[in-house]
Tab-separated table of C-alpha atoms and ligand atoms in Angstrom:
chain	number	residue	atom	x	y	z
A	220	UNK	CA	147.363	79.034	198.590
A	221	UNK	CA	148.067	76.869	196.167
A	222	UNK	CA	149.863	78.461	192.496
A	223	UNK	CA	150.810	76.587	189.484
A	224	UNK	CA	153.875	78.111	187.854
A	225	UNK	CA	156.130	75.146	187.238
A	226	UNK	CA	154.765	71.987	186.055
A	227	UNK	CA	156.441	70.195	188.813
A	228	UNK	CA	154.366	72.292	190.975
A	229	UNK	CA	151.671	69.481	190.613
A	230	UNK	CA	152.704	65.913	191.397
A	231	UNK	CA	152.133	62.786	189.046
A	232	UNK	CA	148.822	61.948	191.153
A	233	UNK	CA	147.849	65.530	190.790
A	234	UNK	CA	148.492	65.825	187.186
A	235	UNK	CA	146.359	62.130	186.533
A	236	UNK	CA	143.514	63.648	188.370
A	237	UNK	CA	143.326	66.965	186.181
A	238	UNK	CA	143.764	64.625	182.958
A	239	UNK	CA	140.736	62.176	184.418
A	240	UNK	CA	138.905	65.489	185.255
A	241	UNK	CA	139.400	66.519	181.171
A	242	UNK	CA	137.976	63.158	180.403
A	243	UNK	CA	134.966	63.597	182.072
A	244	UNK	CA	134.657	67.049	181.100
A	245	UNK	CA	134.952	65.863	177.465
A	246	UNK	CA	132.389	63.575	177.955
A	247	UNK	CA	129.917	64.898	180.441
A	248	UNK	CA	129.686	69.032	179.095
A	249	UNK	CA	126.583	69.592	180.588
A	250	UNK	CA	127.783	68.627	184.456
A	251	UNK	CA	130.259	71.031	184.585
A	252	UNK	CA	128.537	74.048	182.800
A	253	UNK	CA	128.214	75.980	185.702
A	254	UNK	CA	130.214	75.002	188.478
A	255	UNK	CA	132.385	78.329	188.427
A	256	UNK	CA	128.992	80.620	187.899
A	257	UNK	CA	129.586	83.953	189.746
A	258	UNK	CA	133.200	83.458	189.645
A	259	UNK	CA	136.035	85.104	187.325
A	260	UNK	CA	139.262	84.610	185.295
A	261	UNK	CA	141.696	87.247	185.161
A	262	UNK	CA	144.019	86.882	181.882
A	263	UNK	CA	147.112	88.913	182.246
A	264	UNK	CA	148.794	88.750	178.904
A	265	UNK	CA	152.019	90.721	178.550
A	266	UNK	CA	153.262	89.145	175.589
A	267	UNK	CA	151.233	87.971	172.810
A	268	UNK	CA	148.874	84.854	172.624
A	269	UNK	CA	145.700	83.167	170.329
A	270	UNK	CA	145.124	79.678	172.150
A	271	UNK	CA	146.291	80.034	176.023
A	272	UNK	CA	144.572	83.111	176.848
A	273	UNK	CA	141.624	82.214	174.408
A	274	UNK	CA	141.205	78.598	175.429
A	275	UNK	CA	141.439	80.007	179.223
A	276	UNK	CA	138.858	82.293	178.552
A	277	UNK	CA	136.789	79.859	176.809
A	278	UNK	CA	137.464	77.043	179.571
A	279	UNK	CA	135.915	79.563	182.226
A	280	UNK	CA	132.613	80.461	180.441
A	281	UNK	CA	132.383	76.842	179.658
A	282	UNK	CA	132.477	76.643	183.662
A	283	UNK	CA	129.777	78.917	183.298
A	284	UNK	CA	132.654	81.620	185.186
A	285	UNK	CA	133.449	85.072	183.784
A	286	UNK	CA	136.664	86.636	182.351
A	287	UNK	CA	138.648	89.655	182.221
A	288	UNK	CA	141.755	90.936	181.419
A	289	UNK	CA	143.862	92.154	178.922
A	290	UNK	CA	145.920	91.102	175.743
A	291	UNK	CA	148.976	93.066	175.307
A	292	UNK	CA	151.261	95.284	177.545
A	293	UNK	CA	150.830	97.862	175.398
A	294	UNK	CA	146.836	98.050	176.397
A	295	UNK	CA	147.497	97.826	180.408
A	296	UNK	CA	149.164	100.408	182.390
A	297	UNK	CA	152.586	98.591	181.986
A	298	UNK	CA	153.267	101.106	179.796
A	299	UNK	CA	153.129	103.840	182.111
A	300	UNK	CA	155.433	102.329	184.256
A	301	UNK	CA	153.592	99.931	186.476
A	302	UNK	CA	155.282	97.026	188.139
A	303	UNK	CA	153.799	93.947	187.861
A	304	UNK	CA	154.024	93.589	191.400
A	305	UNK	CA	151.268	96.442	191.724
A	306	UNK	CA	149.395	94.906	188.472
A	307	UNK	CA	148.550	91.538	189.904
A	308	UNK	CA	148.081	92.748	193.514
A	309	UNK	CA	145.094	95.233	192.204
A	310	UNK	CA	143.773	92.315	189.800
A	311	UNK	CA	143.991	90.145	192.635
A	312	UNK	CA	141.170	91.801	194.411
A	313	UNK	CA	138.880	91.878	190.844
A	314	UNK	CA	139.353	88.007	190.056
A	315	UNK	CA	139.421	84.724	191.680
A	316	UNK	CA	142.096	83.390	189.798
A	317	UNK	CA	144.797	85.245	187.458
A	318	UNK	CA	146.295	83.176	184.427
A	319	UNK	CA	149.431	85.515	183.642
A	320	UNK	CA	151.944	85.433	180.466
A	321	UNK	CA	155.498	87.579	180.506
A	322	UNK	CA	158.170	87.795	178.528
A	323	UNK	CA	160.783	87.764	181.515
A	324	UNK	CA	161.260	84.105	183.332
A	325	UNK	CA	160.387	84.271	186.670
A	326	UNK	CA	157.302	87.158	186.320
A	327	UNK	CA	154.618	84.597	187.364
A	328	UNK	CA	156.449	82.932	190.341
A	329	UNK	CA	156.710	86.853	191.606
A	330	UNK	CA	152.963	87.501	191.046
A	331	UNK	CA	152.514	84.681	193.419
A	332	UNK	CA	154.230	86.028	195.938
A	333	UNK	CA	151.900	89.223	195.835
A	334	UNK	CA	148.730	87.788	194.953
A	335	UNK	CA	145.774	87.268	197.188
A	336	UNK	CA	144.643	84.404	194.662
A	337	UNK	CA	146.116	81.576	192.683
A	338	UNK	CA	148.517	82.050	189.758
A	339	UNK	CA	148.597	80.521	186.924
A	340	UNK	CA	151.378	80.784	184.894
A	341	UNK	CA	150.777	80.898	181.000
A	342	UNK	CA	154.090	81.014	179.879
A	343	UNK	CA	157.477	82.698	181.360
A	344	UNK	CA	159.769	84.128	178.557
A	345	UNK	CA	161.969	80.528	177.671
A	346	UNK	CA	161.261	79.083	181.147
A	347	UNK	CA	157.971	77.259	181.495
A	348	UNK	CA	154.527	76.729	179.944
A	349	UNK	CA	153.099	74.339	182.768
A	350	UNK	CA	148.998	74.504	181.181
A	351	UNK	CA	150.900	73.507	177.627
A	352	UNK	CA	152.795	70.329	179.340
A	353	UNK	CA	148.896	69.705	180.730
A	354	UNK	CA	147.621	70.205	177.227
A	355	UNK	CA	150.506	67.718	175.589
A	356	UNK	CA	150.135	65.200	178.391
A	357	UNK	CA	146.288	64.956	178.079
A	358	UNK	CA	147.172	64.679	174.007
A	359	UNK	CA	149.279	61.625	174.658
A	360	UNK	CA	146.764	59.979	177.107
A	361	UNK	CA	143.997	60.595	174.700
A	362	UNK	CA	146.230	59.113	171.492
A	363	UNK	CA	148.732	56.724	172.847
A	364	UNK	CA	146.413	55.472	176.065
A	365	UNK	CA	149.602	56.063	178.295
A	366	UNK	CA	151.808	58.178	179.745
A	367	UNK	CA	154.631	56.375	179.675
A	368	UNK	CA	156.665	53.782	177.594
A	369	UNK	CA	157.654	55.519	173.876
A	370	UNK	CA	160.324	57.225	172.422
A	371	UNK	CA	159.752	60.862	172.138
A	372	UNK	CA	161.488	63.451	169.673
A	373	UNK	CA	161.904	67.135	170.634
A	374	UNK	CA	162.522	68.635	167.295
A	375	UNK	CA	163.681	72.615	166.341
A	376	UNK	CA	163.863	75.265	168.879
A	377	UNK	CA	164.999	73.268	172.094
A	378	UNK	CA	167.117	76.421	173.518
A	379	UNK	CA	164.363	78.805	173.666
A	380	UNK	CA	161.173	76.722	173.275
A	381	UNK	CA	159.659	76.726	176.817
A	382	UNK	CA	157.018	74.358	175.916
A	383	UNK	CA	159.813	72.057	175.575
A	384	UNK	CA	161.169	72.816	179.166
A	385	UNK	CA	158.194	72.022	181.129
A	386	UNK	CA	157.243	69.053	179.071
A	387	UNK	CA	160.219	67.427	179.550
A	388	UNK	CA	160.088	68.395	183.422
A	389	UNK	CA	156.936	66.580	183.407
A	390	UNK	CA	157.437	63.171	181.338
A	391	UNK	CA	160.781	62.167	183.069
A	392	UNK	CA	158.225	60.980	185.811
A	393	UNK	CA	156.878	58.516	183.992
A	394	UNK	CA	158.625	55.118	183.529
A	395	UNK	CA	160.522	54.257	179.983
A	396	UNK	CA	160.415	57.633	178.480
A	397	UNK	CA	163.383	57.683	175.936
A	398	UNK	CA	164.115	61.421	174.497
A	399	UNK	CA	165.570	62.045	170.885
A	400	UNK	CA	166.391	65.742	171.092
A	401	UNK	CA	167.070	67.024	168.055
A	402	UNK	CA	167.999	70.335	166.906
A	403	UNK	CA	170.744	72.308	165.194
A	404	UNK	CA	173.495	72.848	167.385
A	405	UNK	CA	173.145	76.927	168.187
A	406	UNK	CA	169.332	75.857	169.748
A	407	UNK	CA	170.277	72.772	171.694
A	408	UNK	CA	168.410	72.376	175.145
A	409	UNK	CA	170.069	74.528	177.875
A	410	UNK	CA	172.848	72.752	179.606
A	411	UNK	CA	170.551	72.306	183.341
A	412	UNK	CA	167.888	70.075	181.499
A	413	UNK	CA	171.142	67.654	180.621
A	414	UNK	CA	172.777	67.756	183.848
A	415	UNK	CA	170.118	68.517	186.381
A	416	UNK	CA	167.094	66.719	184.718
A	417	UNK	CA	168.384	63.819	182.261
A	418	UNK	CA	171.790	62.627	184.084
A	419	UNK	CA	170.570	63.563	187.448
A	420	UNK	CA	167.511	60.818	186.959
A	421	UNK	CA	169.159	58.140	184.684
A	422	UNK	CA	167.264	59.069	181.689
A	423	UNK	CA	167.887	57.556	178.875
A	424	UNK	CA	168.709	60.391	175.830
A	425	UNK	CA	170.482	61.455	173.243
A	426	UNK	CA	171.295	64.951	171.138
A	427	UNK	CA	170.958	64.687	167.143
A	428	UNK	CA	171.239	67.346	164.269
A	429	UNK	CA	169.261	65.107	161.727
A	430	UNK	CA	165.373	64.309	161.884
A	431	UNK	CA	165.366	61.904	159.073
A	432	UNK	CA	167.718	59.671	160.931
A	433	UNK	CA	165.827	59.185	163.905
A	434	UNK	CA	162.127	59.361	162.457
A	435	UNK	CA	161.374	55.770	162.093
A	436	UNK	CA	162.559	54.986	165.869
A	437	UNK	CA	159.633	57.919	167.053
A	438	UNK	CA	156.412	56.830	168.926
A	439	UNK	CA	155.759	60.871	169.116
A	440	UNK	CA	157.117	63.693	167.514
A	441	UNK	CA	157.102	67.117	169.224
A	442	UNK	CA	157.743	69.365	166.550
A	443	UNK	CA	158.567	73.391	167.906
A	444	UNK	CA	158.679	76.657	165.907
A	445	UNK	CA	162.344	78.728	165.815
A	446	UNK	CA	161.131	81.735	168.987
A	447	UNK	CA	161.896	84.670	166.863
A	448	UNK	CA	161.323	87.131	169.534
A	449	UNK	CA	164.039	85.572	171.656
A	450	UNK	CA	166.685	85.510	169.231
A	451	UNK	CA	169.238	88.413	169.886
A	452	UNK	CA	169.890	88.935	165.711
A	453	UNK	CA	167.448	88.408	163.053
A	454	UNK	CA	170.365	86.762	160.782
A	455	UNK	CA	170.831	83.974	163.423
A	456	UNK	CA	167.041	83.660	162.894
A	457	UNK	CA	166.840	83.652	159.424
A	458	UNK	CA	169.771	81.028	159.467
A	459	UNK	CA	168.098	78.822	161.742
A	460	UNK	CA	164.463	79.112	160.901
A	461	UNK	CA	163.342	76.674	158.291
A	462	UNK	CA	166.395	73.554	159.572
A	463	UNK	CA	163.365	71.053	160.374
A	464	UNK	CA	160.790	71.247	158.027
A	465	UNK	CA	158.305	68.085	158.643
A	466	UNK	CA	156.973	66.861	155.034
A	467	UNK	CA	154.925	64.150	153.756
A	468	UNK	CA	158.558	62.561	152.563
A	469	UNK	CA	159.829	62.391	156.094
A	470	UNK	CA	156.199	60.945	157.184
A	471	UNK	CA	157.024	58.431	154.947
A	472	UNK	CA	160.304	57.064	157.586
A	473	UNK	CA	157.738	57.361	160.166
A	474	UNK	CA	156.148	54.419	161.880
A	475	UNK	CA	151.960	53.931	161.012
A	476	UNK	CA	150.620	54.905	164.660
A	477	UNK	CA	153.260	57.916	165.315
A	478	UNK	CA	151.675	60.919	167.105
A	479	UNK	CA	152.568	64.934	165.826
A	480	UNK	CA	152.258	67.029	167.857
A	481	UNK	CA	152.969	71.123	168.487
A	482	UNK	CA	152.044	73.423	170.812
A	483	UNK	CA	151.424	76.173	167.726
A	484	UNK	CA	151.457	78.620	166.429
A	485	UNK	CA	153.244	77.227	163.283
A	486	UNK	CA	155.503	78.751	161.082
A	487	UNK	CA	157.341	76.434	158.482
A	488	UNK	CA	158.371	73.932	160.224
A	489	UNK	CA	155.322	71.564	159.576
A	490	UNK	CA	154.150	71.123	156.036
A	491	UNK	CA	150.557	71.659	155.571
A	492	UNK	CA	150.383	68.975	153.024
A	493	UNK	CA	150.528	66.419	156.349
A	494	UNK	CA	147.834	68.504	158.428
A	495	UNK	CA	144.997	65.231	157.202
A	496	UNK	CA	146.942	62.644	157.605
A	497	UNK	CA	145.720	60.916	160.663
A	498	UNK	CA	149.250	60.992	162.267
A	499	UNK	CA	149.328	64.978	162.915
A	500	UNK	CA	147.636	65.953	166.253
A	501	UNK	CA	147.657	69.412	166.523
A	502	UNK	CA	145.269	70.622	165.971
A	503	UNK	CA	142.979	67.890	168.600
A	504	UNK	CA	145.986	69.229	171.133
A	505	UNK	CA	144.378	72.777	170.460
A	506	UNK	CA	141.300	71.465	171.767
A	507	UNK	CA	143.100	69.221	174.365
A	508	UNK	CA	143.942	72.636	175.030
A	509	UNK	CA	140.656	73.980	176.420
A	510	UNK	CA	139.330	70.838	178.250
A	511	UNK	CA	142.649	70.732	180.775
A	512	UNK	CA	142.327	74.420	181.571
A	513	UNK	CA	138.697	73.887	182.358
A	514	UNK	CA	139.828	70.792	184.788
A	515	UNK	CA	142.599	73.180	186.353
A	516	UNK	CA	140.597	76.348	186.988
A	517	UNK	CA	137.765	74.153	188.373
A	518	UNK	CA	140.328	71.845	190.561
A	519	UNK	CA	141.880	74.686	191.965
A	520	UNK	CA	139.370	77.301	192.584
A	521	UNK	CA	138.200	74.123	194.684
A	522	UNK	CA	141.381	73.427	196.227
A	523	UNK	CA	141.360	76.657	197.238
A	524	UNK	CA	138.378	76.805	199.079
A	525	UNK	CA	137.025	79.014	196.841
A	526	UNK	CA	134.108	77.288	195.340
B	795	NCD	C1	153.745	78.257	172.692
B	795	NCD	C2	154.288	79.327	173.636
B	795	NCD	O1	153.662	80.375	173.805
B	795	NCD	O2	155.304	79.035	174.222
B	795	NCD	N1	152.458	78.575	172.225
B	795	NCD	C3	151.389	78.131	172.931
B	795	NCD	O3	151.168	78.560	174.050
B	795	NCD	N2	150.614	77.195	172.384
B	795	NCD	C4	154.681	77.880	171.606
B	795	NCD	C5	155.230	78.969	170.744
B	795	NCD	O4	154.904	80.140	170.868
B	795	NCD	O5	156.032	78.603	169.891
């Protein structure tokens, strides 16, 4: 059985098919509106979430599939002590396919091990956030028309930001990707990305504190919010929070066709003053969002046999 809980979990030819999947999906609603009827989603949310578990949820019914599940810890019977072991091997036999979120890295990749269907992993504590790196990759397609070839900024919490992880897991398979990390230096990216991602594959790279400096050399910025509820002290939050704070003066160093993008939610760190210029993407990532989760339940439910 086939799981997806790190985004290398799918190869490059995998990951173009889901993307060409969401393009035809975008345009063709109707086909697909009931491909997954009589089947359902099982959204396992331990830690809290607005767009994965709701644009999973709305990807399935858009499949014409049904959902279940629940939103917090506190409402499942974690809080009597359950392991998560036992949780996802009873959901198992209610859904067809479990999306699951956890604060602790590694949760999902367990699940697997115990399920008796495919795991989807909606985010491991700082670890991974493979359906996010599907949502950001079908957001460049969509804006740039290619997956490879720019200079990409990571900007703010690159220490704790999983989104950050798996994307950059993902785009060092693509040829001429050039990262501009940038980030104060308490939430740089955690040493393995440098040594057993960037140097290990000759990628080109480089660490900065300032995002003025680099903004007019950025064909897409990914800006990140500070992850409070990893920090060990709230002063070391507070400190750190509001470094980057993207403004319609630093949108004036940027080049004419640069892409914004973040995953969301937002705190500070993006003005809302720049949310119409045509530059900031967000919020069509949101939507990018649902489209790729309805081409990954769909692909593999299939894949499985199961429809
Ligand atoms: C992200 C996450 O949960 O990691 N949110 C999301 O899924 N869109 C980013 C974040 O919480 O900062």
């Amino acid at each position: 059985m086939k799981h997806l809980i790190d985004p290398t979990d799918l190869s490059v030819q995998e990951i173009d098919d889901i993307l060409d999947l969401a393009l035809d999906i975008i345009d063709n609603k109707e086909k697909y509106s009931e491909v997954c009827k009589g089947k359902k989603l099982a959204t396992l949310f331990f830690e809290p979430s607005t767009r994965t578990r709701l644009s999973f949820e709305a990807a399935m019914m858009e499949l014409g599939g049904n959902v279940l599940g629940f939103s917090s810890a506190d409402s499942s019977s974690a809080t009597k002590g359950e392991s998560v072991g036992d949780t996802v091997r009873v959901v198992s036999s209610y859904a067809d396919i479990i999306a699951m979120r956890h604060p602790k890295e590694g949760a999902p990749m367990y699940a697997s091990m115990v399920s008796g269907v495919p795991i989807i992993n909606a985010g491991d504590g700082g670890h991974n956030h493979p359906t996010q790196t599907l949502t950001d990759l079908l957001t460049i397609k969509r804006e740039k028309g290619r997956l490879g070839n720019y200079t990409i900024g990571l900007c703010g919490d690159l220490k704790f930001g999983r989104t950050v992880h798996s994307l950059i897991k993902a785009l060092v398979r693509y040829e001429g990707v050039k990262f501009v990390l940038i980030s104060p230096n308490e939430l740089r990216v955690p040493d393995y990305i440098i040594t057993e991602i960037f140097e290990k594959n000759n990628i080109e790279y480089k660490e900065v504190t300032s995002l003025e400096e680099v903004m007019p050399e950025l064909d897409i910025l990914y800006m990140t919010r500070v992850q409070k509820e990893r920090f060990f002290n709230e002063a070391d939050y507070v400190r750190l929070k509001d470094t980057y704070i993207l403004d319609k003066s630093k949108m004036k160093l940027a080049k004419p066709d640069l892409s914004v993008l973040h995953p969301l939610p937002r705190v500070n760190e993006i003005s809302t003053s720049i949310d119409e210029d045509p530059r900031a993407c967000y919020f069509r990532q949101a939507l990018n969002g649902k489209y790729v989760r309805m081409a990954l339940i769909y692909t593999m439910l299939k894949d499985n046999g199961q429809i």
